[in-house]
Amino acid sequence: MTGVRGARGVLLTFAVLALAGCADKQNTLAPASKQEGRISTLFWIMMAGAWIGFAIIVGLLVLGWVNRRREGLPGGGGERAATRIVIVMGVFVPIVLLSTLFVYSNIFVVKSTAAPPPGTTVRTLGVVGHQWFWEVRYPGTEAVTANEIHIPVNTRVNVVATTDDVIHSFWVPQLNRKIDMIPGRENRVLLAADRTGVFRGECAEFCGLQHAHMSMQVVAEPVAKFKRWLANMARPAPAPTSSDERRGREVFLSKACSGCHTVRGTDAAGKIGPDLTHVASRSTLAALTIPNTRDYLFRWIHDPQQFKEGVKMPSLHLTDSEVNALVAYLRSLK
Amino acid sequence: MAVDVRAPEHPRVQRLEQVWEERPGILGWLTTVDHKRIGLLYFFTTLAFFGAGGIEALLIRTQLAQPESKVLAPDTFNELFTTHGVTMIFLFVIPMTTGAFGNYLVPLMIGSRDMAFPRMNALSYWLFLGSGIFIYIGLFMGFGPNAGWFDYVPLALRHFNPGPNVDFYALGLILNGVSSTLAAINFIVTIFKLRAPGMSLNRMPLFCFAMLAVSLALIFALPALTIDLVFLELSRKVGFQFFIPGNGGDPLLWQHLFWLFAHPEVYIIVLPAFGIATSIIPTFAKRRMIAFPLVALAELLVAFIGFGVWAHHMFATGLPTITLVFFAAATLMVVIPSTIQVYAWTMTVSAGRPEFRAPLLFIGGFIVFFVMGGLSGIMFAAIPFDQATTDTYFVVAHFHFIIFGAAVFPILGGMYYWFPKVTGRLYHEGLAQLSFWLAFVGTALTFFPMHIVGLIGMPRRVYTYPHGLGWDSYNLIETIGSYILAAGLLLVAFNLIYSRFSGAPAGPDPFHGGTLEWTIPSPPPHYNFAVIPTVSSAYPNWDEPDRAVDAGKLERGELTYEAGHETPTSTVRDGVFDEVVDMPSESPWPVTLAFFAALALVMVLISHYAIAGIFLLLVLFSLAGWHWKEPQEA
Amino acid sequence: MSVIRSMHAPPGRADRHRIARPNGWWGVVVFIATEATLFGTIFGSYFYLRFRTAAWPPKGIPDPAVTVPAILTAVLVATSLVVQLAFWAGRAGRVRAAQWLLVLALIVQGAYFGIQMHLFLDDLDKFSPSGSAYASIYFTMLGAHHAHVVFGMFLELFLVLRLVAGLTNYRLIGLQATTFYWHFVNVLALCVLATQIYAAL
């Protein structure tokens, strides 16, 4: 028994070190908002209580083993004493502890994670889940983007979440709880980053083949920088400036691309895939599956299935020269 | 010291053997109605499914050992994790605890010669086997269930899931549900009516209380799943609109109905295991269970309160906060009967003189892991924390500690504990203890890191994950742990097989347990008890005077009922003798009816509804044929 | 203490001497409990969907008929008395009377079922179950009820045939079980009728 408890101790140390030091990217215990901070605190308190409760039971079992040659409880006492312990520790102590936990977590902390009451947020954004990307809109503007969400820091942002197909779940662990995206419903969650940074999120409800590759980034930035970004997102696509880029736009509009994708300012108005109007401004592609570089973009267009098997974008069997042109064009869409 | 009442040469005993013996060979097994044989059929079948589910788990862990691994394609992975869940819950744990342990032991523990409805017992088994084969045919054809074991809509609807994968899931589980419902009816009536005279309810073994609680839970929980699956199939096959928001439907209707069933289901998973623990502890602690009436009540309360907590699986769906708070309160309430039991078990071990042989070691492991899983469960009753960690590996850790710890460990301990009774031989103690430690360390290594990796952001049901998020080493440890766990389980199997052929003879009562199964020979004769035992306490095998009285009765033919294929019944509460009933002998109808029922569902799967109707008529026909001859004529 | 081998004793005597209810009684009661829960989930789903929908029935779908179904339900519920009388007759040893009462019940229930089938098919012509959640739950609820009526008729038919060879304890318990089953089906019929009336209001 002691060997196992030792192993558990090692694991716990490992855990603490790991949690403290490793990549913060999706760590619920590395909060970047007051809301997540309260969840994190709640966890540490519960964990402390849990280890105490666990130690009591394991301790009692060990004591039972140590005292195995004698009838009766280790500290003395027989059936009546044992029954009393069952009632006190099994009924009364849990009632007290659980009631306290209930009040603290489900009456107080829950206020932070509940949907923001109307009128308490300064900004609203809408996210629509698709198999397997995030459509992001900023109501009141023309801005539409995908997979990379920008918010002003230290601002209460109301995220209205729904889905176009199956149930997804919007989850940015460092900022707040997850909220399911359910057909026919609009659910709300508050994002209020209290420091700048890039926070990773992921779909948290099994949504089919590529559920594992449906991640997103939430970029919390200073208000002025955010406003510049938003203004850019709202603008239609910049016109091509080189012949390569012009050729790329031709390919985009004449081949199947425009059937699925929108590039505002052109005739491409497809609704199946993500909006590509400012695709070059994003740091990743395919919902954080691959980096947004020339090389990866080429390989993605050439054969998306190699990175994200089952994704709805087929391999279009384009020539290398056509793909190169497309890459040039898309990389101009900043 | 148990008194052996077999006395094989005695004419009454020989007459009993003659009346209760069944046909040998395959035909005997196909037509059996003997609860012990049916229990063994369940045992081996569920073990095979455990193996299948285990292989699925090892494949999953192998894929997840490293980031961006290409061991499994995404669609294969999705079928594997779904089928793993469905197999472990519906084809292993529940049929093992109810069908194998329950069937074999309940009649023995209450002093009866069989279950109340022996042919229906056989039917339950054949329907269960049919449901398992049905689902696995789907898997082997490449159409395994693939939308998760809770199969949320709209992902499970035909628009997003056009193949027959979900149909294999839904129809297979409908068949499985019928099997479990019939088994539950059988247990309730057996426990109420077939107890030996003198066994009032408060003298009934705690394992039987657990089986009663489980059966009541199944009766009231399964209909929600059945109707949900019927709605799903009607939607998929014929276009019904239950779940489509545009037309007045609601995807959350699926979730409410599903969890209305599935939360009680998780108590159905653990309750019989609690029953096994409460059988093993008094024997090896060498004293009565502390707070016996409280424990019995707690078992029933867990099942009852467990019906009021289902929406805690839906805390992230956007339900109104007041609703969430209600369910969180109910979830915290259901903790109390569990803490009562944990302390009762622990106090019994503490106050007794525990001998940590393999069965008690496994129960020790059970208590450790159940408490761990229970504590993380309590954390989930804190709504904000649940909303942060649901659908991550934190919850995977929670329920695996509960299922592995609180269901599988008692099953393993129970296998060792009753192995001598079923086979007449002793298992190898040294190997058994080693198998425990391997399984214990393996379980801890596999599932404990999942808490951490879930907290640092890894969602569940992902076929791979990226580098650089800090999840790599935890996943690798978990995979190594799973291999160690598999080794431990294989060692259990090896020990039991080896000991079956080479173990020392066990005699009727190797561990001096308190309940009635230890008063009869090992393995039990077909008729179980030559003399229906007189019971005046909850631990009849520890009551020497009663057992001596039984021995005298054989001579005088009292309570022997060897004239026909008979067993006595008694009143529900006080166990006062009532009447003698005739029990049926072997029958071909259960397997026939199950066959037609399975074929009817196959026809629905391939959308041939008229032919399905014909097979349903054949089911009714079989029902008529079954009841045509009465037990004493057959 | 005299041991009553009930299966060999005259049925009425065994019935009177028992202290507890027979196994078959308990079996049917538990079975009915689970079937009642099944219908509970159907009614629960009905009202869940109802309270998420503004118009019930939705526009374009006629209100459910009330008058004819009410009369039919009253007739069906009346057969509960007939079946109960059949059981009492059996318990008193009047086997032929029991058989004829069962046949009467069968005829009335058969007529009920026939007319209900006609109404059901008529409804299907008017609106499709795949047109709305209302239609889906409407047809499922009615279909489940009618299926239970058919099964009840099957139970009665079986007993009528078996009673040709006379009454035994086993068959008497079967008769009692069928009686319970029919009372349950009839309570359900009233619940279904109440739901239809609610929707028509």
Tab-separated table of C-alpha atoms in Angstrom, chain B residues 116-117 119 181-182 184-185 188-189 192-194 218-224 226-227 230-231 234 238-244 247-250 252-253 256-257 260 559 561-564 566 569-572 576-582 620-621 623-633, chain C residues 1-8 14 17-28 30-39 41-42 44-46 48-50 52-53 56 58 128-140 144 150-151 154-155 158 161-162 166 168-171 173:
chain	number	residue	atom	x	y	z
B	116	ALA	CA	-38.705	-17.531	-10.444
B	117	PHE	CA	-38.922	-17.713	-14.249
B	119	ARG	CA	-37.186	-20.037	-19.149
B	181	THR	CA	-35.754	-5.739	-18.557
B	182	LEU	CA	-36.714	-9.406	-18.486
B	184	ALA	CA	-34.802	-7.391	-13.878
B	185	ILE	CA	-38.364	-8.756	-13.649
B	188	ILE	CA	-37.438	-8.866	-8.444
B	189	VAL	CA	-39.901	-11.766	-8.348
B	192	PHE	CA	-39.570	-11.285	-3.327
B	193	LYS	CA	-41.032	-14.787	-3.517
B	194	LEU	CA	-38.452	-17.532	-3.580
B	218	LEU	CA	-33.494	-1.123	-14.676
B	219	ILE	CA	-37.294	-1.398	-14.739
B	220	PHE	CA	-37.752	2.351	-14.441
B	221	ALA	CA	-34.713	3.537	-16.399
B	222	LEU	CA	-34.643	1.350	-19.519
B	223	PRO	CA	-37.905	2.676	-21.008
B	224	ALA	CA	-36.335	6.120	-21.471
B	226	THR	CA	-35.873	2.359	-25.463
B	227	ILE	CA	-38.136	5.200	-26.487
B	230	VAL	CA	-37.191	4.157	-31.183
B	231	PHE	CA	-37.438	7.905	-31.837
B	234	LEU	CA	-38.033	6.439	-36.717
B	238	VAL	CA	-38.777	7.176	-41.872
B	239	GLY	CA	-37.918	10.836	-41.380
B	240	PHE	CA	-39.725	11.597	-38.118
B	241	GLN	CA	-38.944	15.049	-36.768
B	242	PHE	CA	-38.427	14.616	-33.032
B	243	PHE	CA	-34.967	16.188	-33.069
B	244	ILE	CA	-35.107	18.760	-35.900
B	247	ASN	CA	-39.929	21.526	-37.437
B	248	GLY	CA	-40.749	21.773	-33.765
B	249	GLY	CA	-38.249	19.166	-32.641
B	250	ASP	CA	-35.290	19.565	-30.284
B	252	LEU	CA	-31.918	18.197	-26.440
B	253	LEU	CA	-34.902	15.809	-26.297
B	256	HIS	CA	-32.837	14.358	-21.724
B	257	LEU	CA	-34.234	10.927	-22.527
B	260	LEU	CA	-32.739	9.892	-17.818
B	559	LEU	CA	-38.452	-29.339	3.071
B	561	TYR	CA	-39.610	-31.451	-2.225
B	562	GLU	CA	-38.156	-34.235	-4.292
B	563	ALA	CA	-41.488	-35.480	-5.673
B	564	GLY	CA	-41.265	-33.255	-8.728
B	566	GLU	CA	-40.328	-28.091	-7.288
B	569	THR	CA	-42.237	-19.834	-2.223
B	570	SER	CA	-42.677	-17.549	0.751
B	571	THR	CA	-44.194	-14.178	1.592
B	572	VAL	CA	-42.543	-11.017	0.427
B	576	VAL	CA	-43.229	-17.145	5.746
B	577	PHE	CA	-43.688	-20.369	3.794
B	578	ASP	CA	-46.561	-20.086	1.268
B	579	GLU	CA	-46.808	-22.730	-1.429
B	580	VAL	CA	-44.788	-25.094	-3.596
B	581	VAL	CA	-44.457	-24.297	-7.292
B	582	ASP	CA	-43.507	-26.468	-10.247
B	620	LEU	CA	-45.632	-14.150	-30.807
B	621	PHE	CA	-45.971	-17.680	-32.077
B	623	LEU	CA	-44.470	-17.051	-27.010
B	624	ALA	CA	-47.605	-19.128	-27.498
B	625	GLY	CA	-45.649	-22.326	-28.005
B	626	TRP	CA	-43.645	-21.618	-24.874
B	627	HIS	CA	-46.702	-21.250	-22.674
B	628	TRP	CA	-48.707	-24.022	-24.278
B	629	LYS	CA	-47.431	-26.753	-21.978
B	630	GLU	CA	-47.356	-26.094	-18.284
B	631	PRO	CA	-44.203	-26.753	-16.234
B	632	GLN	CA	-45.292	-30.064	-14.798
B	633	GLU	CA	-46.365	-31.404	-18.192
C	1	MET	CA	-48.271	-27.965	8.222
C	2	SER	CA	-49.940	-29.239	5.074
C	3	VAL	CA	-48.038	-28.429	1.987
C	4	ILE	CA	-50.109	-27.104	-0.838
C	5	ARG	CA	-48.821	-28.241	-4.170
C	6	SER	CA	-50.751	-25.461	-5.820
C	7	MET	CA	-50.167	-26.526	-9.360
C	8	HIS	CA	-51.907	-29.830	-8.638
C	14	ALA	CA	-55.095	-22.935	-4.334
C	17	HIS	CA	-55.156	-20.824	0.383
C	18	ARG	CA	-52.253	-18.713	-0.772
C	19	ILE	CA	-50.925	-16.116	1.649
C	20	ALA	CA	-48.824	-14.162	-0.843
C	21	ARG	CA	-49.567	-13.266	-4.443
C	22	PRO	CA	-48.391	-15.848	-6.982
C	23	ASN	CA	-45.126	-15.384	-8.899
C	24	GLY	CA	-47.014	-14.740	-12.115
C	25	TRP	CA	-48.927	-11.902	-10.467
C	26	TRP	CA	-45.699	-10.229	-9.412
C	27	GLY	CA	-44.194	-10.793	-12.835
C	28	VAL	CA	-47.065	-9.039	-14.590
C	30	VAL	CA	-43.447	-5.464	-12.609
C	31	PHE	CA	-43.883	-5.791	-16.378
C	32	ILE	CA	-46.730	-3.300	-16.282
C	33	ALA	CA	-44.556	-0.956	-14.209
C	34	THR	CA	-41.955	-0.879	-16.948
C	35	GLU	CA	-44.500	-0.485	-19.745
C	36	ALA	CA	-46.215	2.294	-17.826
C	37	THR	CA	-42.837	4.019	-17.544
C	38	LEU	CA	-42.397	3.611	-21.290
C	39	PHE	CA	-45.653	5.433	-21.874
C	41	THR	CA	-41.616	8.816	-21.381
C	42	ILE	CA	-43.835	9.072	-24.467
C	44	GLY	CA	-43.233	13.308	-21.259
C	45	SER	CA	-41.772	13.746	-24.738
C	46	TYR	CA	-45.170	14.861	-26.023
C	48	TYR	CA	-41.728	18.570	-23.760
C	49	LEU	CA	-42.188	19.149	-27.478
C	50	ARG	CA	-45.504	20.900	-26.890
C	52	ARG	CA	-41.281	24.310	-27.086
C	53	THR	CA	-43.792	24.978	-29.862
C	56	TRP	CA	-50.023	22.986	-31.182
C	58	PRO	CA	-48.921	23.466	-35.925
C	128	SER	CA	-47.406	13.079	-42.545
C	129	PRO	CA	-45.454	12.067	-39.429
C	130	SER	CA	-42.297	13.409	-41.040
C	131	GLY	CA	-43.797	16.852	-41.488
C	132	SER	CA	-43.434	18.090	-37.944
C	133	ALA	CA	-42.483	17.027	-34.438
C	134	TYR	CA	-46.182	17.220	-33.511
C	135	ALA	CA	-47.090	14.680	-36.183
C	136	SER	CA	-44.167	12.471	-35.225
C	137	ILE	CA	-45.131	12.248	-31.556
C	138	TYR	CA	-48.849	12.036	-32.419
C	139	PHE	CA	-48.456	8.972	-34.606
C	140	THR	CA	-45.880	7.366	-32.312
C	144	ALA	CA	-47.669	2.468	-29.356
C	150	VAL	CA	-53.158	-5.926	-30.292
C	151	PHE	CA	-50.893	-7.702	-27.821
C	154	PHE	CA	-53.311	-11.967	-28.523
C	155	LEU	CA	-53.184	-12.806	-24.801
C	158	PHE	CA	-54.257	-17.661	-26.342
C	161	LEU	CA	-57.695	-21.663	-26.875
C	162	ARG	CA	-55.955	-23.062	-23.791
C	166	GLY	CA	-59.924	-26.972	-18.950
C	168	THR	CA	-55.557	-25.168	-14.194
C	169	ASN	CA	-53.793	-22.987	-11.656
C	170	TYR	CA	-51.322	-21.907	-14.311
C	171	ARG	CA	-54.120	-20.823	-16.643
C	173	ILE	CA	-52.898	-17.025	-13.022
